[in-house]
mmCIF file of C-alpha atoms in Angstrom:
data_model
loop_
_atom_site.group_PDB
_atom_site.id
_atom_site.type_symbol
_atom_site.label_atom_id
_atom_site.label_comp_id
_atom_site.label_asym_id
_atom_site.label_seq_id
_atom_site.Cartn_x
_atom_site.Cartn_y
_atom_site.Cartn_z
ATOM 1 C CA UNK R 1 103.704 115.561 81.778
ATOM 2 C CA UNK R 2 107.175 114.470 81.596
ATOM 3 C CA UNK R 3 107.295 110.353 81.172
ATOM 4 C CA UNK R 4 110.030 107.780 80.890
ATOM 5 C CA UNK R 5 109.089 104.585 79.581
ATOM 6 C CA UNK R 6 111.158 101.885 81.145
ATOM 7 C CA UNK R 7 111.357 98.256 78.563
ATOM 8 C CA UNK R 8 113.476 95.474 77.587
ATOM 9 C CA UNK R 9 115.071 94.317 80.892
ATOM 10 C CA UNK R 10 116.943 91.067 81.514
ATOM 11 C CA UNK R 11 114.069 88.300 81.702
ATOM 12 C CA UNK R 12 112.983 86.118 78.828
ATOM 13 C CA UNK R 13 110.581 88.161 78.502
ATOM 14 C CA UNK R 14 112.419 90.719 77.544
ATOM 15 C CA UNK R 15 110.948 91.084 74.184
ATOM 16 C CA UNK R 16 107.042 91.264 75.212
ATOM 17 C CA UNK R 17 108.443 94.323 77.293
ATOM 18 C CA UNK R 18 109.734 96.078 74.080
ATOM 19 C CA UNK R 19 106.301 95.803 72.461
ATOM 20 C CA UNK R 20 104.624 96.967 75.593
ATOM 21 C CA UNK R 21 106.723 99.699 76.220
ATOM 22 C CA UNK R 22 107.051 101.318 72.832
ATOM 23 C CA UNK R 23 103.275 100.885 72.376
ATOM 24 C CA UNK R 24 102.610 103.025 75.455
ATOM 25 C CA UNK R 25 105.263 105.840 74.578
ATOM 26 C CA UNK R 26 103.562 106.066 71.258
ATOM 27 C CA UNK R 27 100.043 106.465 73.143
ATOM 28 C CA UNK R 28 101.370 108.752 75.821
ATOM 29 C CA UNK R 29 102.976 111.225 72.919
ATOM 30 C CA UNK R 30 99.836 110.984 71.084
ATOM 31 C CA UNK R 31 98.121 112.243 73.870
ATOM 32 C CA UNK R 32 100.883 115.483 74.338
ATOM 33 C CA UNK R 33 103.018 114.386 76.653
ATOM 34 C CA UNK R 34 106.709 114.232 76.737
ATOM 35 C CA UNK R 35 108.140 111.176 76.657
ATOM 36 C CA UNK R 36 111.694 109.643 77.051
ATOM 37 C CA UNK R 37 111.663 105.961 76.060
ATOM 38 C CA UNK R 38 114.841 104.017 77.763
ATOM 39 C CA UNK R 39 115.153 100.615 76.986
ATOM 40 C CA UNK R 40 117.105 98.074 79.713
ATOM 41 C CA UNK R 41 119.509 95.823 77.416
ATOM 42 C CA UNK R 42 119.758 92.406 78.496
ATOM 43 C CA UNK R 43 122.938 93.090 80.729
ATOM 44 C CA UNK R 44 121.038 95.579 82.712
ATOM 45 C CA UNK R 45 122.513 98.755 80.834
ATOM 46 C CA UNK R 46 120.128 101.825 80.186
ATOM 47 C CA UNK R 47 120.386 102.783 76.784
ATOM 48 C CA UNK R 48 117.907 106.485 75.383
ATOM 49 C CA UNK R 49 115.900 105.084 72.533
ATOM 50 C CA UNK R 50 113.277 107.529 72.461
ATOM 51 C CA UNK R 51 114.769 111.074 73.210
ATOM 52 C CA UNK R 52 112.312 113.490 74.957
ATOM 53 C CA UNK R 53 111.171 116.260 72.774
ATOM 54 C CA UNK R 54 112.397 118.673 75.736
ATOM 55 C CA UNK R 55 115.108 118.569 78.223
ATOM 56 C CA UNK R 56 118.778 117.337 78.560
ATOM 57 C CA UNK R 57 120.504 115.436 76.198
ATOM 58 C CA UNK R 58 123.948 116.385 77.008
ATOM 59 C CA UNK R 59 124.282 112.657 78.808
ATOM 60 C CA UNK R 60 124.155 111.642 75.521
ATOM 61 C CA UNK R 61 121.754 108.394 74.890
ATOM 62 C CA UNK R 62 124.040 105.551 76.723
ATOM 63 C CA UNK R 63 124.545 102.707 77.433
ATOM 64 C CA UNK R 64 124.378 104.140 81.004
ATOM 65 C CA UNK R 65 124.971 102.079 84.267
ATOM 66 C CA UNK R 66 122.381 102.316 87.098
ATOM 67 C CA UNK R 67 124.109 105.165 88.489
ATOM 68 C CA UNK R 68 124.260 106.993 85.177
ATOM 69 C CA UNK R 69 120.431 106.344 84.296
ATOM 70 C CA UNK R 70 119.409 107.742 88.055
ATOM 71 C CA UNK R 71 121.484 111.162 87.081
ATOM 72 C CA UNK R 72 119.280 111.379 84.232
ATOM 73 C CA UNK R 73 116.300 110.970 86.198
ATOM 74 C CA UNK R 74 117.701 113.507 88.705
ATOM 75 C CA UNK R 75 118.673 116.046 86.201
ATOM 76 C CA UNK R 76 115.489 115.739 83.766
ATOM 77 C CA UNK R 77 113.073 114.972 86.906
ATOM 78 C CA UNK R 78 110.066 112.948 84.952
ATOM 79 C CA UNK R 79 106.738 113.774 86.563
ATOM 80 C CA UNK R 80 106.359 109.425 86.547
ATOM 81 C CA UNK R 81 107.870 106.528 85.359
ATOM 82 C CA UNK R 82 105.753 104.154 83.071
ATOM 83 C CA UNK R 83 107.068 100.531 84.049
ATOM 84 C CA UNK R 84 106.476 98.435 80.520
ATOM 85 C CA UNK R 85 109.211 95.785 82.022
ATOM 86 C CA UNK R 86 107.938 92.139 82.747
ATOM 87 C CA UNK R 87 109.304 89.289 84.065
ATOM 88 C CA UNK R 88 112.400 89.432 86.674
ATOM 89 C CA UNK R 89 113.866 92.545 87.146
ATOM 90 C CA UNK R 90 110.824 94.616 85.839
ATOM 91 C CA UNK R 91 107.958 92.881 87.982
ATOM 92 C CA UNK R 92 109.695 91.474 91.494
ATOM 93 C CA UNK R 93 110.509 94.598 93.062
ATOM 94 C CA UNK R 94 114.222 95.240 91.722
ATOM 95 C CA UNK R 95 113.432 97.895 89.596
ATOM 96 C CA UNK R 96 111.127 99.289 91.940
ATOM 97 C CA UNK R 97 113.424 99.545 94.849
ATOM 98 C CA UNK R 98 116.092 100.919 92.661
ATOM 99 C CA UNK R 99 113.351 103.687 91.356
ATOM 100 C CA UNK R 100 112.538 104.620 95.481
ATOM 101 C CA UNK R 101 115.950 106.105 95.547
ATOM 102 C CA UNK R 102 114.908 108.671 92.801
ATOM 103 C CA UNK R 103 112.015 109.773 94.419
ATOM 104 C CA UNK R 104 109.951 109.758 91.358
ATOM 105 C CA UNK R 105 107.008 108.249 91.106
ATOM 106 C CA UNK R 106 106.858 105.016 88.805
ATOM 107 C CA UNK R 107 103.366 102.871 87.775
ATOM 108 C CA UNK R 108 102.326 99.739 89.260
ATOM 109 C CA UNK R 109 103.036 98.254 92.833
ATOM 110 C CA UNK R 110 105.684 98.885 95.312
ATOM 111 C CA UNK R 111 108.163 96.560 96.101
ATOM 112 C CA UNK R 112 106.723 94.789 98.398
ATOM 113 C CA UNK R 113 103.309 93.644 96.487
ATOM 114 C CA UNK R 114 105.967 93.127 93.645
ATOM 115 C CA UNK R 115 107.961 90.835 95.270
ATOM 116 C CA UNK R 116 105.259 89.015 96.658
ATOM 117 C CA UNK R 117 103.058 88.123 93.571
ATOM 118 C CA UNK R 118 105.707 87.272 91.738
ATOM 119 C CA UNK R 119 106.441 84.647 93.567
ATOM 120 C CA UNK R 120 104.431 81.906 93.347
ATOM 121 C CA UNK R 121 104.810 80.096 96.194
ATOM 122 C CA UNK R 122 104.742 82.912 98.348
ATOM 123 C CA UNK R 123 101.447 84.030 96.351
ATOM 124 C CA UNK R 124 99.990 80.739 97.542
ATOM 125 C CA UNK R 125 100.564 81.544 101.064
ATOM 126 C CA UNK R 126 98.040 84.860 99.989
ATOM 127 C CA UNK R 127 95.374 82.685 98.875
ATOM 128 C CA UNK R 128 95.649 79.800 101.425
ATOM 129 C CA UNK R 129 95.203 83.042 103.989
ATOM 130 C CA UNK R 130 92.410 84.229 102.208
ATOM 131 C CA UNK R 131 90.325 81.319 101.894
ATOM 132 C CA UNK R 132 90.483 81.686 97.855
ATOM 133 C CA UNK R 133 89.850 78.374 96.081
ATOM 134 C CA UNK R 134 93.488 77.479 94.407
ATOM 135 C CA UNK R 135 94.564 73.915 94.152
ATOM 136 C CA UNK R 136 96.273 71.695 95.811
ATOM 137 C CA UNK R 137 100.015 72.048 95.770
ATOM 138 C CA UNK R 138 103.285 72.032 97.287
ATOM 139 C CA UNK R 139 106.529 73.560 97.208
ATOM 140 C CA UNK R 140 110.185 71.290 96.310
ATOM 141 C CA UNK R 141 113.860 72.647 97.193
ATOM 142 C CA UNK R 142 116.274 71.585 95.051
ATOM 143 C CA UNK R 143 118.082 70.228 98.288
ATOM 144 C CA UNK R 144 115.424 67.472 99.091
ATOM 145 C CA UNK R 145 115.414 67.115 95.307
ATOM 146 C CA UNK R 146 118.937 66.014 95.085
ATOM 147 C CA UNK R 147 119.113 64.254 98.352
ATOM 148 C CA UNK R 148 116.344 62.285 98.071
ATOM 149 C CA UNK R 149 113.995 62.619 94.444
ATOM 150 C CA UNK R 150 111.856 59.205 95.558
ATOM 151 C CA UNK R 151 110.621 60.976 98.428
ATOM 152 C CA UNK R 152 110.590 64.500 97.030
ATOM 153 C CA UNK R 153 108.224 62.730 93.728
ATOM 154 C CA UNK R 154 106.233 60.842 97.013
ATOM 155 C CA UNK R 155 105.628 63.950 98.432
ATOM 156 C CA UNK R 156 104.105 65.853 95.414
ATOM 157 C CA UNK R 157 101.882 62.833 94.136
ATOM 158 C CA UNK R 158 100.100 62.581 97.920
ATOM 159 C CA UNK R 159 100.025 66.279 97.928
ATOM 160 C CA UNK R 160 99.108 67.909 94.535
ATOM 161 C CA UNK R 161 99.036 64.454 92.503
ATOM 162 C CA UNK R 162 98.774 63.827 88.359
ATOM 163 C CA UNK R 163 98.502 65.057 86.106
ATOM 164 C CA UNK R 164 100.144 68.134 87.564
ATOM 165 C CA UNK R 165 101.720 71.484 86.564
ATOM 166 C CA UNK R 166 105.172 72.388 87.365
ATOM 167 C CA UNK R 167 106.060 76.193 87.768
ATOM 168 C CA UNK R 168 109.407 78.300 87.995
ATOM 169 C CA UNK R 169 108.511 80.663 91.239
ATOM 170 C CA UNK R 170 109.326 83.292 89.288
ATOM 171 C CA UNK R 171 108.243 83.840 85.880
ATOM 172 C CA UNK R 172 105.794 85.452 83.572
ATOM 173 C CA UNK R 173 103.971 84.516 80.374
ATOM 174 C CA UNK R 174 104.076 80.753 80.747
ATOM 175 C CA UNK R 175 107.310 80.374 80.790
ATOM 176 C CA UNK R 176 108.369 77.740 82.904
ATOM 177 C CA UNK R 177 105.247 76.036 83.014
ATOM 178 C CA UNK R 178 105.123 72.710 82.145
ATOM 179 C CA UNK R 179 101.744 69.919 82.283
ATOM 180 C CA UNK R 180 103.021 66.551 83.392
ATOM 181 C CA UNK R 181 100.385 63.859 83.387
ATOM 182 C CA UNK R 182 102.856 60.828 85.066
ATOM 183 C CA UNK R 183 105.656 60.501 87.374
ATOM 184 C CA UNK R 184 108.425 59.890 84.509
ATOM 185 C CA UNK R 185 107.794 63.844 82.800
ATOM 186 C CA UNK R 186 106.920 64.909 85.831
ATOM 187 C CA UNK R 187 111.075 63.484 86.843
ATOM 188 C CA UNK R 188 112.493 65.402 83.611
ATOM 189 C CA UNK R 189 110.815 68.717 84.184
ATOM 190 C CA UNK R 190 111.462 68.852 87.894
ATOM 191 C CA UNK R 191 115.315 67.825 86.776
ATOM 192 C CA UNK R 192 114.917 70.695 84.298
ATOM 193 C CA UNK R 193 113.507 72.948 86.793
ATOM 194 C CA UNK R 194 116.092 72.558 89.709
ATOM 195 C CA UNK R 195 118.635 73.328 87.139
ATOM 196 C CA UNK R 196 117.618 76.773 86.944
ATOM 197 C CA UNK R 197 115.739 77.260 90.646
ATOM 198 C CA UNK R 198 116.278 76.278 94.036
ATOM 199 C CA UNK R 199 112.457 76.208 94.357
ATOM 200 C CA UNK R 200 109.416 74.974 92.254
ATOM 201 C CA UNK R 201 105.648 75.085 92.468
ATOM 202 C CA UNK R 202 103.921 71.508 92.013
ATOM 203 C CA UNK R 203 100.155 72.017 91.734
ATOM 204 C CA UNK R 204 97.314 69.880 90.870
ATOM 205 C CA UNK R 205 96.515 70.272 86.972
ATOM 206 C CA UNK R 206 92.476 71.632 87.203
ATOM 207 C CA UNK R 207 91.519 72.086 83.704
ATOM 208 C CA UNK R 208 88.281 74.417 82.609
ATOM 209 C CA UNK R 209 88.186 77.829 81.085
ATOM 210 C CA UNK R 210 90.622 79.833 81.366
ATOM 211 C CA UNK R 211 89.717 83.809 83.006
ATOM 212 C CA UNK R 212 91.036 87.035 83.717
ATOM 213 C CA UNK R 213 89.745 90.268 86.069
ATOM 214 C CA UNK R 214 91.700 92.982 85.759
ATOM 215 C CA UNK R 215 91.148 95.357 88.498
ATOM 216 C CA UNK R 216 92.008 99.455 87.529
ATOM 217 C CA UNK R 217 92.121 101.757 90.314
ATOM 218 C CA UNK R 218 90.311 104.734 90.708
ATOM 219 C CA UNK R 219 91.693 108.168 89.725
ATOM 220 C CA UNK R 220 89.469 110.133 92.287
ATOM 221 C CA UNK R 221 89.050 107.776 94.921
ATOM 222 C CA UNK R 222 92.181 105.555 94.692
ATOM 223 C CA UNK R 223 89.752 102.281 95.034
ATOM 224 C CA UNK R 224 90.305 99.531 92.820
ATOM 225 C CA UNK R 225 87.747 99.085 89.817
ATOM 226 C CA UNK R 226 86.845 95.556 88.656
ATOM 227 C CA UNK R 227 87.120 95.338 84.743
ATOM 228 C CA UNK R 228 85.231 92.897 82.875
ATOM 229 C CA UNK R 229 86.132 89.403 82.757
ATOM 230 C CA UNK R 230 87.891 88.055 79.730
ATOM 231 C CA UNK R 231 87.859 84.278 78.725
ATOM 232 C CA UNK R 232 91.039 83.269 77.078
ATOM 233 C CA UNK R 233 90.353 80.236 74.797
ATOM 234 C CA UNK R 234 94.070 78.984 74.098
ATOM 235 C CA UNK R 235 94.587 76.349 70.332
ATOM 236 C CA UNK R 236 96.962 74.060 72.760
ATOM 237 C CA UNK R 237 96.686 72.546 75.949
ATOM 238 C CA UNK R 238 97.057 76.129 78.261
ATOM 239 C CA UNK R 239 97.633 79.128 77.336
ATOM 240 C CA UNK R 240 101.416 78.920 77.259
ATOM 241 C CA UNK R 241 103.937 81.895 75.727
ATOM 242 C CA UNK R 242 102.741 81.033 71.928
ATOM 243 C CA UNK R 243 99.104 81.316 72.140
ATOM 244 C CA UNK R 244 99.528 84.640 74.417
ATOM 245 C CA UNK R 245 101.525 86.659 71.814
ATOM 246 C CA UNK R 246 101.918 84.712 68.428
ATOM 247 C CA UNK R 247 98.683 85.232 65.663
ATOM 248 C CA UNK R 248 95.869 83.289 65.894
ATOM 249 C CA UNK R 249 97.656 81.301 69.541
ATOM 250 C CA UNK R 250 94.216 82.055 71.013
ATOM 251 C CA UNK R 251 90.334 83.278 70.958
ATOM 252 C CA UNK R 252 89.748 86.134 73.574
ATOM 253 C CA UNK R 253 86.215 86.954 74.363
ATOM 254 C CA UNK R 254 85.630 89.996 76.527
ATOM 255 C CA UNK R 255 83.544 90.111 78.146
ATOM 256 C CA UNK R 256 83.383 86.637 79.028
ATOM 257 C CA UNK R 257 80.401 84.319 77.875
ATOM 258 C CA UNK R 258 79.961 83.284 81.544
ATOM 259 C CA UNK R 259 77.430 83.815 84.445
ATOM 260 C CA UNK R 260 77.328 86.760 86.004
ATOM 261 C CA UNK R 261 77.627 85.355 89.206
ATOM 262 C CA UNK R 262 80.701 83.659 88.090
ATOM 263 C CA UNK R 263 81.987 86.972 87.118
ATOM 264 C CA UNK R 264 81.020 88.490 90.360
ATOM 265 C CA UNK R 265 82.671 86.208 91.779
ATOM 266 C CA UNK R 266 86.371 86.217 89.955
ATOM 267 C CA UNK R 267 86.007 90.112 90.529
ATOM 268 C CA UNK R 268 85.571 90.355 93.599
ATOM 269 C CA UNK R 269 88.676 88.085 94.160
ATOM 270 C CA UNK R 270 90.775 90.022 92.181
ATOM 271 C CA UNK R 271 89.779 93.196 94.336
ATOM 272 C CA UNK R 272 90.253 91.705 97.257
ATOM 273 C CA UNK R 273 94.088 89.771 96.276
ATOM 274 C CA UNK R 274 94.441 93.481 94.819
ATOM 275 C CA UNK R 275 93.926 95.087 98.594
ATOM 276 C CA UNK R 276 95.818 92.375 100.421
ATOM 277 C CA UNK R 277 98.982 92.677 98.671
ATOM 278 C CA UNK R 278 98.515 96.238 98.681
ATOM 279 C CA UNK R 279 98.466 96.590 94.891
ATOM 280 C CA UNK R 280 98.445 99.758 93.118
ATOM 281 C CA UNK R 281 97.230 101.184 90.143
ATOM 282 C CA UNK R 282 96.080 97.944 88.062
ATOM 283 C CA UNK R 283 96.993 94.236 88.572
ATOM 284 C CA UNK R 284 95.415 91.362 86.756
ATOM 285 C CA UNK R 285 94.198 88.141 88.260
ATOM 286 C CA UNK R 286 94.174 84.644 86.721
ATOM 287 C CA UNK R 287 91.930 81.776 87.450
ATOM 288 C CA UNK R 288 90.530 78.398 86.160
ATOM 289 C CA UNK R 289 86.549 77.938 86.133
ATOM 290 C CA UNK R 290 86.330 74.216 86.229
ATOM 291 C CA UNK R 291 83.118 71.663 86.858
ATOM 292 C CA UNK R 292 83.670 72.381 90.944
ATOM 293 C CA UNK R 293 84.001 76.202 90.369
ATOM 294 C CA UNK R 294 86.541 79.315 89.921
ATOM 295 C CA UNK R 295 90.397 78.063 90.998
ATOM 296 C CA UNK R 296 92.432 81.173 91.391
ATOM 297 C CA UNK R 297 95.739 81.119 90.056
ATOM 298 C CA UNK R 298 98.220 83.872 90.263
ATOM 299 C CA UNK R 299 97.661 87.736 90.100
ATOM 300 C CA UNK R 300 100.290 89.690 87.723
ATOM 301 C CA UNK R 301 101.285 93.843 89.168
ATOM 302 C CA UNK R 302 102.641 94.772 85.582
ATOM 303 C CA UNK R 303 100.734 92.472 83.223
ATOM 304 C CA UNK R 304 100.967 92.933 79.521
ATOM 305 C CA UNK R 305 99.963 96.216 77.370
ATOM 306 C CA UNK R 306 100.709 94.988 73.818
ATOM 307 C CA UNK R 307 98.168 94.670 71.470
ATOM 308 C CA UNK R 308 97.680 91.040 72.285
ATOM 309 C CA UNK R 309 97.727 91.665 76.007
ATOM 310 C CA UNK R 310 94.446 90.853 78.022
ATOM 311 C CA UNK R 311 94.168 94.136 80.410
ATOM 312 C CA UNK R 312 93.778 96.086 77.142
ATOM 313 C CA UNK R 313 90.854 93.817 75.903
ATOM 314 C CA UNK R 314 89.434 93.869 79.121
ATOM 315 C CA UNK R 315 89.349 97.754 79.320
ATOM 316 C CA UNK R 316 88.089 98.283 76.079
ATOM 317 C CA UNK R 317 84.958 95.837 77.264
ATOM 318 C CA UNK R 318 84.691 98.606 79.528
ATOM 319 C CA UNK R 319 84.553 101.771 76.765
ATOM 320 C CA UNK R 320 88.367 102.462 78.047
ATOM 321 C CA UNK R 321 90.228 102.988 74.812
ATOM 322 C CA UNK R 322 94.029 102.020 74.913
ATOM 323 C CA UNK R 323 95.277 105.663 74.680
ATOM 324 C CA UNK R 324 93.025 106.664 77.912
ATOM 325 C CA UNK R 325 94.340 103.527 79.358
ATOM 326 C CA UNK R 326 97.897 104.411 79.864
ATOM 327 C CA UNK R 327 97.256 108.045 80.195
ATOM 328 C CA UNK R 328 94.758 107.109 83.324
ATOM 329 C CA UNK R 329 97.999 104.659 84.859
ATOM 330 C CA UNK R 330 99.769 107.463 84.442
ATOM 331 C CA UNK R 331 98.391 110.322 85.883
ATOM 332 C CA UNK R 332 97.456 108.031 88.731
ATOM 333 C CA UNK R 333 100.563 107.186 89.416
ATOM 334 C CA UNK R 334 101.912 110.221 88.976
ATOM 335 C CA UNK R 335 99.949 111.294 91.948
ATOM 336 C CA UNK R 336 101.455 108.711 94.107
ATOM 337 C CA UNK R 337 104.841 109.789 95.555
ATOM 338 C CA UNK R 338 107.485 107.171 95.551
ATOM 339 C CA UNK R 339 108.370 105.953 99.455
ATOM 340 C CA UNK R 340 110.629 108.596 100.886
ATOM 341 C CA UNK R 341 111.242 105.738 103.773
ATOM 342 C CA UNK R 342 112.911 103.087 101.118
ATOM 343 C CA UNK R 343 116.027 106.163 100.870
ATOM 344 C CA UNK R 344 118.542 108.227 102.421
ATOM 345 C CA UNK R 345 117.520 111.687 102.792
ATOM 346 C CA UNK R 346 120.665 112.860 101.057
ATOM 347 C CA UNK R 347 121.533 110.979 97.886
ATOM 348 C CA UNK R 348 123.195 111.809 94.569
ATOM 349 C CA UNK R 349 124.067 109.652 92.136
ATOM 350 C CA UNK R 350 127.808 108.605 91.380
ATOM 351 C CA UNK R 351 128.635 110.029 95.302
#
C-alpha cells in the first residue's frame, strides 16, 4: 500500500508525535509498503521528511501550506493516512476534518468521536450517560472565575472537594494536570489554568492503581477487540508526562496483576465508551481501581505508539507484535472510506 505518516503537529506534544510517527513508518516499510513520512512543524506547515520510494516528487519536500499538502495527497493518492499526531490538532478532529476533504482514508476516529473524547468535560457528559463510575466533578468558566473566584472555589469544594485534580479540557499526556490537596494550590493552578482556557475540569482526586484497556477493532468483522489490561505503576504521585516517556518514569505490567473480574470489567467499559462515541479502529481507555472499585477516567482515539506507549504493551500481551500492529490499523483503515458527506463533490486544491 501507499501510506503517509502524518507527525509533529502544533501541541506540546508535539515531540511524542515525532517518535510515534517515525516508529510506525519504519514498521510499515519493513513490512513492504510505501511510505511518505510528512511531518506538521509547529506553525502548522507540512514539510516531506520521509520521501516515498515511488511517486511524485516534483512538489518538492515543502514546507507546504494546507492547500499545498492536500495537492500532494490528490496527485500521489495514498491508499490511507497513518495519524501518529497527538494532542490538539492531531487528536480533536482538526486534522480529521481537514483529511474528509481528500477523500482518503486516514486511521483512528472521525471527527466527531475526536472531538468529543478529547474533551474532557464533554467526555464526562459520556460517562455520566452511561452510568460508568467516574468521580465527582465539575466544570469552571473562566467568566465565573474572574467575576467571582470565592464562589467559583465554593462551588468545586461542595462538588468535587480536596484534594482534587485540575485538568486543561483539552490535552494529552498529563499535561495540564495538576493534584491540589487545599484551597490555596488549588487558587494558583486554577489562576494558571484560566490563563490558557476558558474552561477547566475539577474532579475529585481517587487514588488506586492506575489501568489501561485498549480496545483494537476487528479486521473481518469491524467489532472492537478488548486487549489486555495493563497496570501502569508511575515513581511520582500520577503518572504525569515524565514517568509516561522518560526511562525508568514507570513499571508497566501487562497484563495486569489484577482480578479477572476487575479486568472484565475495565474491558468491557472500554468497548462499550468505544461504541458510544463511535470510535474506530483502536482507542484506549483510562481508569483508577481504588478501595470502592474501577473509576473511569478518559478514553484517548490516537493514543501513543512509541516504544514507551501502553497500546503497544498491551498488544504484545496479546501475541500482537508492533510491526503487525500498525500494519493491522492500517489495512483496517484503509478499508474505511473517508465521509464523502463532510465535502463538496467537486473540490481541488488551490481553486
Amino acid at each position: 500500500m501507499r501510506i503517509v505518516v502524518l507527525y509533529g503537529g502544533i501541541s506540546p506534544e508535539r515531540d511524542i508525535s515525532v517518535k510515534s510517527g517515525t516508529r510506525v513508518a519504519d514498521a510499515l516499510s519493513t513490512r513492504g509498503h510505501v511510505v511518505a513520512g510528512i511531518l506538521i512543524t509547529g506553525e502548522g506547515r507540512f514539510v516531506l521528511q520521509r520521501e516515498p520510494a515511488t511517486g511524485p516528487t516534483s512538489a518538492g519536500r515543502g514546507p507546504w501550506s494546507a492547500a499545498e499538502f492536500l495537492s500532494f495527497l490528490e496527485g500521489w493518492r495514498p491508499d490511507v493516512v497513518f495519524l501518529g499526531l497527538h494532542g490538539r490538532g492531531g487528536e480533536d478532529g482538526a486534522i480529521q476534518g481537514f483529511l474528509e476533504w481528500s477523500g482518503i482514508p486516514y486511521t483512528g476516529s472521525s471527527v466527531g468521536p475526536s472531538a468529543l473524547a478529547m474533551d474532557k468535560t464533554a467526555f464526562k457528559a459520556v460517562l455520566v450517560e452511561l452510568g460508568a463510575p467516574t468521580a465527582p466533578h465539575v466544570t469552571l468558566t473562566r467568566d465565573e472565575w474572574v467575576d467571582d473566584r470565592r464562589s467559583a472555589l465554593g462551588r468545586g469544594c461542595v462538588v468535587a472537594g480536596l484534594p482534587g485534580v485540575i485538568k486543561l479540557p483539552a490535552s494529552g499526556s498529563s499535561i495540564g494536570v495538576w493534584i491540589v490537596h487545599d484551597s490555596k494550590t488549588c487558587e494558583e493552578y486554577l489562576d494558571r489554568a484560566f490563563r490558557e482556557e476558558t474552561r477547566v475540569l475539577w474532579e475529585a482526586y481517587r487514588p488506586g492503581r492506575e489501568l489501561t484497556a485498549a480496545v483494537l477493532d476487528d479486521p473481518e468483522t469491524g467489532q472492537p477487540v478488548p486487549l489486555p489490561v495493563v497496570e501502569i505503576r508511575p515513581r511520582g504521585e500520577f503518572f504525569d508526562l515524565d514517568s509516561k516517556y522518560a526511562p525508568g518514569g514507570a513499571e508497566e505490567l501487562a497484563p495486569a496483576p489484577i482480578a479477572a473480574e476487575i479486568a472484565g470489567e475495565l474491558q468491557e467499559w472500554a468497548v462499550r465508551i468505544h461504541r458510544r462515541i463511535d470510535g474506530r479502529g483502536y482507542s484506549r481507555t483510562d481508569a483508577m481501581l481504588t478501595d470502592d472499585g474501577l473509576v473511569i477516567l478518559e478514553t484517548n482515539t490516537l493514543p501513543g505508539l512509541t516504544e514507551g506507549s501502553l497500546l503497544p504493551k498491551a498488544a504484545a500481551a496479546a501475541g500482537i507484535e508492533f510491526d503487525d500492529l500498525v500494519e493491522r490499523i492500517a489495512l483496517a483503515a484503509s478499508r474505511t472510506p473517508a465521509d464523502a458527506s463532510a465535502r463538496p463533490r467537486e473540490f481541488h486544491a488551490g481553486s
